[in-house]
Short mmCIF file of N, CA and C in Angstrom, two decimals:
data_model
loop_
_atom_site.label_atom_id
_atom_site.label_comp_id
_atom_site.label_asym_id
_atom_site.label_seq_id
_atom_site.Cartn_x
_atom_site.Cartn_y
_atom_site.Cartn_z
N UNK B 1 140.35 363.24 3.72
CA UNK B 1 141.85 363.10 3.49
C UNK B 1 142.17 364.65 3.48
N UNK B 2 143.49 365.18 4.36
CA UNK B 2 143.46 366.23 3.92
C UNK B 2 145.27 366.12 3.55
N UNK B 3 145.56 366.87 2.63
CA UNK B 3 146.91 366.93 1.70
C UNK B 3 147.38 368.29 2.11
N UNK B 4 149.02 367.96 2.42
CA UNK B 4 149.62 369.34 3.17
C UNK B 4 149.94 370.24 1.56
N UNK B 5 151.05 371.11 1.97
CA UNK B 5 151.23 372.29 1.01
C UNK B 5 152.19 371.28 0.20
N UNK B 6 153.15 370.73 0.92
CA UNK B 6 154.25 370.18 0.31
C UNK B 6 153.71 369.04 -1.08
N UNK B 7 152.22 368.88 -0.81
CA UNK B 7 151.76 368.01 -2.01
C UNK B 7 151.63 368.59 -3.38
N UNK B 8 150.91 369.73 -2.89
CA UNK B 8 150.70 370.97 -3.80
C UNK B 8 152.14 371.09 -4.39
N UNK B 9 153.39 371.01 -3.59
CA UNK B 9 154.75 371.51 -4.34
C UNK B 9 155.44 370.24 -5.05
N UNK B 10 154.92 369.35 -4.62
CA UNK B 10 155.69 368.20 -5.49
C UNK B 10 154.85 368.38 -6.90
N UNK B 11 153.62 368.38 -6.67
CA UNK B 11 152.75 368.22 -8.03
C UNK B 11 153.30 369.39 -9.03
N UNK B 12 153.40 370.23 -8.40
CA UNK B 12 153.76 371.58 -9.34
C UNK B 12 155.38 371.76 -9.85
N UNK B 13 156.10 371.13 -9.12
CA UNK B 13 157.83 371.38 -9.23
C UNK B 13 157.84 370.79 -10.59
N UNK B 14 157.65 369.56 -11.18
CA UNK B 14 157.69 369.11 -12.60
C UNK B 14 157.37 370.57 -13.89
N UNK B 15 155.93 371.09 -13.04
CA UNK B 15 155.63 372.21 -14.25
C UNK B 15 156.48 373.17 -14.50
N UNK B 16 156.65 373.65 -13.11
CA UNK B 16 158.06 374.95 -12.93
C UNK B 16 159.23 374.47 -13.86
N UNK B 17 159.58 373.66 -13.08
CA UNK B 17 160.73 373.20 -14.01
C UNK B 17 160.90 373.09 -15.54
N UNK B 18 159.68 372.77 -16.19
CA UNK B 18 159.61 372.88 -17.43
C UNK B 18 159.69 374.49 -17.80
N UNK B 19 158.80 375.45 -17.26
CA UNK B 19 158.79 376.56 -17.85
C UNK B 19 160.48 377.10 -17.64
N UNK B 20 160.87 376.99 -16.50
CA UNK B 20 162.18 377.85 -16.20
C UNK B 20 163.29 377.21 -17.35
N UNK B 21 163.39 375.78 -17.36
CA UNK B 21 164.32 375.07 -18.34
C UNK B 21 163.90 375.50 -20.10
N UNK B 22 162.53 375.52 -20.25
CA UNK B 22 162.44 375.79 -21.65
C UNK B 22 161.94 377.19 -21.85
N UNK B 23 161.97 378.10 -21.20
CA UNK B 23 161.83 379.58 -21.39
C UNK B 23 162.65 380.27 -20.42
N UNK B 24 163.41 379.83 -19.54
CA UNK B 24 164.51 380.63 -18.52
C UNK B 24 165.28 381.56 -19.17
N UNK B 25 166.41 380.21 -20.18
CA UNK B 25 167.35 381.45 -20.71
C UNK B 25 166.66 382.42 -21.49
N UNK B 26 165.46 382.87 -21.88
CA UNK B 26 165.09 383.68 -22.83
C UNK B 26 164.49 384.68 -22.01
N UNK B 27 163.45 384.25 -21.42
CA UNK B 27 162.45 385.07 -20.73
C UNK B 27 162.51 385.46 -19.38
N UNK B 28 163.30 384.65 -18.61
CA UNK B 28 163.24 385.07 -16.97
C UNK B 28 164.55 385.95 -16.65
N UNK B 29 164.15 386.71 -16.04
CA UNK B 29 165.14 387.87 -15.52
C UNK B 29 164.94 388.14 -13.97
N UNK B 30 166.30 388.46 -13.22
CA UNK B 30 166.18 389.10 -12.13
C UNK B 30 166.19 390.57 -12.18
N UNK B 31 165.39 390.99 -11.56
CA UNK B 31 165.20 392.34 -11.45
C UNK B 31 166.89 393.19 -10.66
N UNK B 32 166.76 394.24 -10.89
CA UNK B 32 167.51 394.75 -9.77
C UNK B 32 166.82 396.45 -9.81
N UNK B 33 167.71 397.20 -8.89
CA UNK B 33 167.08 398.46 -8.69
C UNK B 33 166.99 399.42 -10.02
N UNK B 34 167.98 399.58 -10.84
CA UNK B 34 167.94 400.22 -12.04
C UNK B 34 166.96 399.85 -13.14
N UNK B 35 166.79 398.33 -13.04
CA UNK B 35 165.76 397.96 -14.16
C UNK B 35 164.66 398.13 -13.69
N UNK B 36 164.12 398.16 -12.40
CA UNK B 36 162.87 398.45 -11.85
C UNK B 36 162.46 400.19 -12.19
N UNK B 37 163.35 400.95 -11.64
CA UNK B 37 163.50 402.13 -11.82
C UNK B 37 162.61 402.52 -13.29
N UNK B 38 163.50 402.08 -14.20
CA UNK B 38 163.54 402.11 -15.73
C UNK B 38 162.01 401.75 -16.07
N UNK B 39 161.41 400.16 -15.56
CA UNK B 39 159.96 399.76 -15.88
C UNK B 39 158.93 400.99 -15.24
N UNK B 40 159.15 401.20 -13.86
CA UNK B 40 158.23 402.03 -13.17
C UNK B 40 158.32 403.29 -13.88
N UNK B 41 159.29 403.93 -14.34
CA UNK B 41 159.05 405.09 -15.12
C UNK B 41 158.49 405.23 -16.64
N UNK B 42 158.68 404.01 -17.34
CA UNK B 42 158.08 403.47 -18.97
C UNK B 42 156.66 403.22 -18.46
N UNK B 43 156.29 402.91 -17.50
CA UNK B 43 154.64 402.62 -17.26
C UNK B 43 154.17 403.80 -16.78
N UNK B 44 154.91 404.86 -16.00
CA UNK B 44 154.13 405.94 -15.60
C UNK B 44 154.14 406.75 -16.71
N UNK B 45 155.06 406.89 -17.67
CA UNK B 45 155.03 407.72 -19.03
C UNK B 45 153.65 407.42 -19.42
N UNK B 46 153.23 405.75 -19.46
CA UNK B 46 152.16 405.70 -20.28
C UNK B 46 150.77 405.57 -19.51
N UNK B 47 150.66 406.26 -18.71
CA UNK B 47 149.53 406.64 -17.83
C UNK B 47 149.28 405.62 -16.41
N UNK B 48 150.11 404.95 -16.43
CA UNK B 48 150.09 403.72 -15.36
C UNK B 48 151.24 403.52 -13.99
N UNK B 49 151.10 404.84 -13.09
CA UNK B 49 152.04 404.80 -12.54
C UNK B 49 151.76 403.54 -11.31
N UNK B 50 153.20 403.33 -10.75
CA UNK B 50 153.08 402.26 -9.80
C UNK B 50 153.21 400.96 -10.27
N UNK B 51 152.76 400.94 -11.74
CA UNK B 51 153.07 399.54 -12.42
C UNK B 51 154.27 398.79 -12.93
N UNK B 52 154.57 397.78 -12.64
CA UNK B 52 155.80 397.09 -12.99
C UNK B 52 156.04 396.53 -14.24
N UNK B 53 154.64 396.00 -14.80
CA UNK B 53 154.31 395.36 -16.16
C UNK B 53 153.08 395.10 -16.21
N UNK B 54 152.87 393.87 -17.18
CA UNK B 54 151.51 393.41 -17.10
C UNK B 54 151.27 392.02 -16.45
N UNK B 55 150.07 392.02 -15.68
CA UNK B 55 149.69 390.95 -15.07
C UNK B 55 149.06 389.97 -15.88
N UNK B 56 149.57 388.50 -15.82
CA UNK B 56 148.41 387.59 -16.50
C UNK B 56 148.73 386.42 -16.00
N UNK B 57 147.41 385.68 -16.34
CA UNK B 57 147.35 384.51 -15.12
C UNK B 57 146.68 383.57 -16.35
N UNK B 58 147.02 382.21 -16.63
CA UNK B 58 146.60 381.31 -17.33
C UNK B 58 146.40 380.13 -16.31
N UNK B 59 145.12 378.97 -16.88
CA UNK B 59 144.95 378.02 -15.94
C UNK B 59 145.52 376.72 -16.63
N UNK B 60 146.29 375.80 -16.10
CA UNK B 60 147.05 374.91 -16.72
C UNK B 60 146.00 373.47 -16.14
N UNK B 61 145.77 372.51 -17.06
CA UNK B 61 144.90 371.46 -16.23
C UNK B 61 145.66 370.43 -15.77
N UNK B 62 145.14 370.45 -14.75
CA UNK B 62 145.86 369.11 -13.70
C UNK B 62 145.18 368.02 -13.57
N UNK B 63 145.76 366.91 -14.77
CA UNK B 63 144.91 365.62 -14.79
C UNK B 63 145.17 364.72 -13.42
N UNK B 64 145.86 364.98 -13.01
CA UNK B 64 146.48 363.88 -11.76
C UNK B 64 145.98 364.63 -10.45
N UNK B 65 145.16 365.84 -10.17
CA UNK B 65 145.04 366.29 -8.79
C UNK B 65 144.66 365.12 -7.67
N UNK B 66 145.25 365.12 -6.86
CA UNK B 66 144.64 364.20 -5.97
C UNK B 66 143.14 364.32 -5.88
N UNK B 67 142.35 363.67 -5.06
CA UNK B 67 140.94 363.46 -5.13
C UNK B 67 140.82 364.33 -3.62
N UNK B 68 141.49 364.30 -2.62
CA UNK B 68 141.42 365.03 -1.62
C UNK B 68 141.77 366.66 -2.05
N UNK B 69 142.34 367.24 -3.01
CA UNK B 69 142.45 368.70 -3.13
C UNK B 69 141.54 369.11 -4.15
N UNK B 70 140.77 368.33 -5.02
CA UNK B 70 140.10 368.48 -6.02
C UNK B 70 139.11 369.81 -5.93
N UNK B 71 138.10 370.01 -4.54
CA UNK B 71 137.44 371.09 -4.81
C UNK B 71 138.29 372.30 -5.08
N UNK B 72 139.29 372.45 -4.23
CA UNK B 72 139.84 373.60 -3.87
C UNK B 72 140.44 373.83 -5.63
N UNK B 73 140.89 373.00 -6.26
CA UNK B 73 141.89 373.08 -7.59
C UNK B 73 140.44 372.72 -8.68
N UNK B 74 139.50 372.96 -8.39
CA UNK B 74 138.30 372.84 -9.42
C UNK B 74 138.33 374.21 -10.47
N UNK B 75 138.17 374.49 -11.57
CA UNK B 75 137.95 375.54 -12.53
C UNK B 75 136.36 375.94 -12.49
N UNK B 76 135.86 376.92 -13.21
CA UNK B 76 134.77 377.40 -13.41
C UNK B 76 134.29 376.35 -14.47
N UNK B 77 135.21 375.64 -15.37
CA UNK B 77 134.55 375.19 -16.37
C UNK B 77 134.72 373.57 -15.81
N UNK B 78 134.79 373.00 -14.51
CA UNK B 78 134.80 372.08 -14.16
C UNK B 78 135.95 371.24 -14.16
N UNK B 79 137.11 371.48 -14.64
CA UNK B 79 138.25 370.67 -14.70
C UNK B 79 139.09 371.06 -13.50
N UNK B 80 139.95 370.35 -13.21
CA UNK B 80 141.27 370.63 -12.05
C UNK B 80 142.20 371.20 -12.96
N UNK B 81 142.90 372.25 -12.29
CA UNK B 81 144.03 372.69 -12.61
C UNK B 81 145.09 374.01 -11.59
N UNK B 82 146.00 373.92 -12.00
CA UNK B 82 146.55 375.38 -11.14
C UNK B 82 146.84 376.37 -11.93
N UNK B 83 147.01 377.40 -11.35
CA UNK B 83 147.20 378.97 -12.07
C UNK B 83 148.76 379.21 -12.19
N UNK B 84 149.09 379.57 -13.04
CA UNK B 84 150.16 380.28 -13.80
C UNK B 84 150.43 381.67 -13.79
N UNK B 85 150.99 382.68 -12.86
CA UNK B 85 150.57 383.58 -13.17
C UNK B 85 151.94 384.39 -13.24
N UNK B 86 152.36 385.41 -13.84
CA UNK B 86 153.51 385.99 -14.45
C UNK B 86 153.30 387.04 -14.52
N UNK B 87 154.35 388.29 -14.20
CA UNK B 87 154.47 389.85 -14.36
C UNK B 87 155.28 390.00 -15.30
N UNK B 88 155.25 390.26 -16.94
CA UNK B 88 155.83 390.67 -17.91
C UNK B 88 156.27 392.18 -18.40
N UNK B 89 156.96 392.94 -18.75
CA UNK B 89 157.64 393.89 -19.14
C UNK B 89 157.06 393.98 -20.69
N UNK B 90 157.07 394.99 -21.43
CA UNK B 90 156.95 395.35 -23.18
C UNK B 90 158.00 394.24 -23.64
N UNK B 91 158.85 393.67 -23.34
CA UNK B 91 160.01 393.24 -24.09
C UNK B 91 160.08 391.37 -23.66
N UNK B 92 158.76 391.33 -23.03
CA UNK B 92 158.52 389.89 -23.04
C UNK B 92 159.21 389.34 -21.62
N UNK B 93 159.92 389.85 -20.85
CA UNK B 93 160.86 389.50 -20.02
C UNK B 93 159.87 389.36 -18.62
N UNK B 94 160.04 388.29 -18.31
CA UNK B 94 159.24 387.71 -17.02
C UNK B 94 159.85 388.07 -15.69
N UNK B 95 159.25 388.98 -14.85
CA UNK B 95 160.12 389.79 -13.47
C UNK B 95 159.08 388.72 -12.42
N UNK B 96 158.29 388.35 -12.82
CA UNK B 96 157.61 387.67 -11.36
C UNK B 96 157.04 386.37 -12.08
N UNK B 97 157.07 384.91 -11.79
CA UNK B 97 156.45 383.71 -12.01
C UNK B 97 156.05 382.82 -10.59
N UNK B 98 154.83 382.62 -10.58
CA UNK B 98 154.54 382.01 -9.86
C UNK B 98 153.45 380.71 -10.14
N UNK B 99 153.56 379.23 -10.01
CA UNK B 99 152.81 378.25 -10.18
C UNK B 99 152.10 377.62 -9.16
N UNK B 100 151.21 377.44 -8.94
CA UNK B 100 150.33 376.18 -7.92
C UNK B 100 149.50 377.14 -7.12
N UNK B 101 148.78 378.17 -7.65
CA UNK B 101 147.89 378.68 -6.78
C UNK B 101 146.46 377.73 -7.57
N UNK B 102 145.03 377.48 -6.34
CA UNK B 102 144.23 376.88 -6.62
C UNK B 102 143.70 377.61 -8.53
N UNK B 103 143.24 376.40 -9.02
CA UNK B 103 142.36 376.35 -10.29
C UNK B 103 141.79 377.29 -10.30
N UNK B 104 140.69 377.74 -9.39
CA UNK B 104 139.44 378.47 -9.31
C UNK B 104 139.58 380.28 -9.15
N UNK B 105 140.97 380.57 -9.02
CA UNK B 105 141.31 381.82 -8.80
C UNK B 105 141.59 382.37 -10.03
N UNK B 106 140.95 384.03 -10.19
CA UNK B 106 141.41 384.79 -11.14
C UNK B 106 142.44 385.54 -11.39
N UNK B 107 142.68 386.44 -12.16
CA UNK B 107 144.03 387.26 -12.03
C UNK B 107 143.71 388.19 -10.68
N UNK B 108 142.67 388.71 -10.66
CA UNK B 108 142.85 389.66 -9.84
C UNK B 108 142.67 389.12 -7.75
N UNK B 109 142.17 387.66 -7.84
CA UNK B 109 142.50 386.96 -6.65
C UNK B 109 144.30 386.49 -6.80
N UNK B 110 144.38 385.95 -7.75
CA UNK B 110 145.35 385.42 -7.81
C UNK B 110 146.78 386.18 -7.20
N UNK B 111 147.04 387.78 -7.24
CA UNK B 111 147.70 388.38 -6.91
C UNK B 111 147.65 388.58 -5.54
N UNK B 112 146.15 388.32 -4.99
CA UNK B 112 145.96 388.35 -3.30
C UNK B 112 147.08 387.44 -2.63
#
């Protein structure tokens, strides 16, 4: 049985909602050209030109992963999960947030 992307979206929507409701008012920010320019300048001064911030990916276990998707969402530890990807600046503001990539991805593959 092949499951659609909408199945993944339906499954990760509550997780993303939890993150946005719980942490959004404090940490989520919408960037603008001025903020982006300042971030890029600060990171260039630190020796990381072209960097917006720090990338972090974490794996959240997905206990009720549909069996038809189990192989795609299996982590290297054998559990099923999704990747939560975020780009943050030094003030802990989150400028990019993505939830739902297959659990076998690491930081580098998650960005691709």
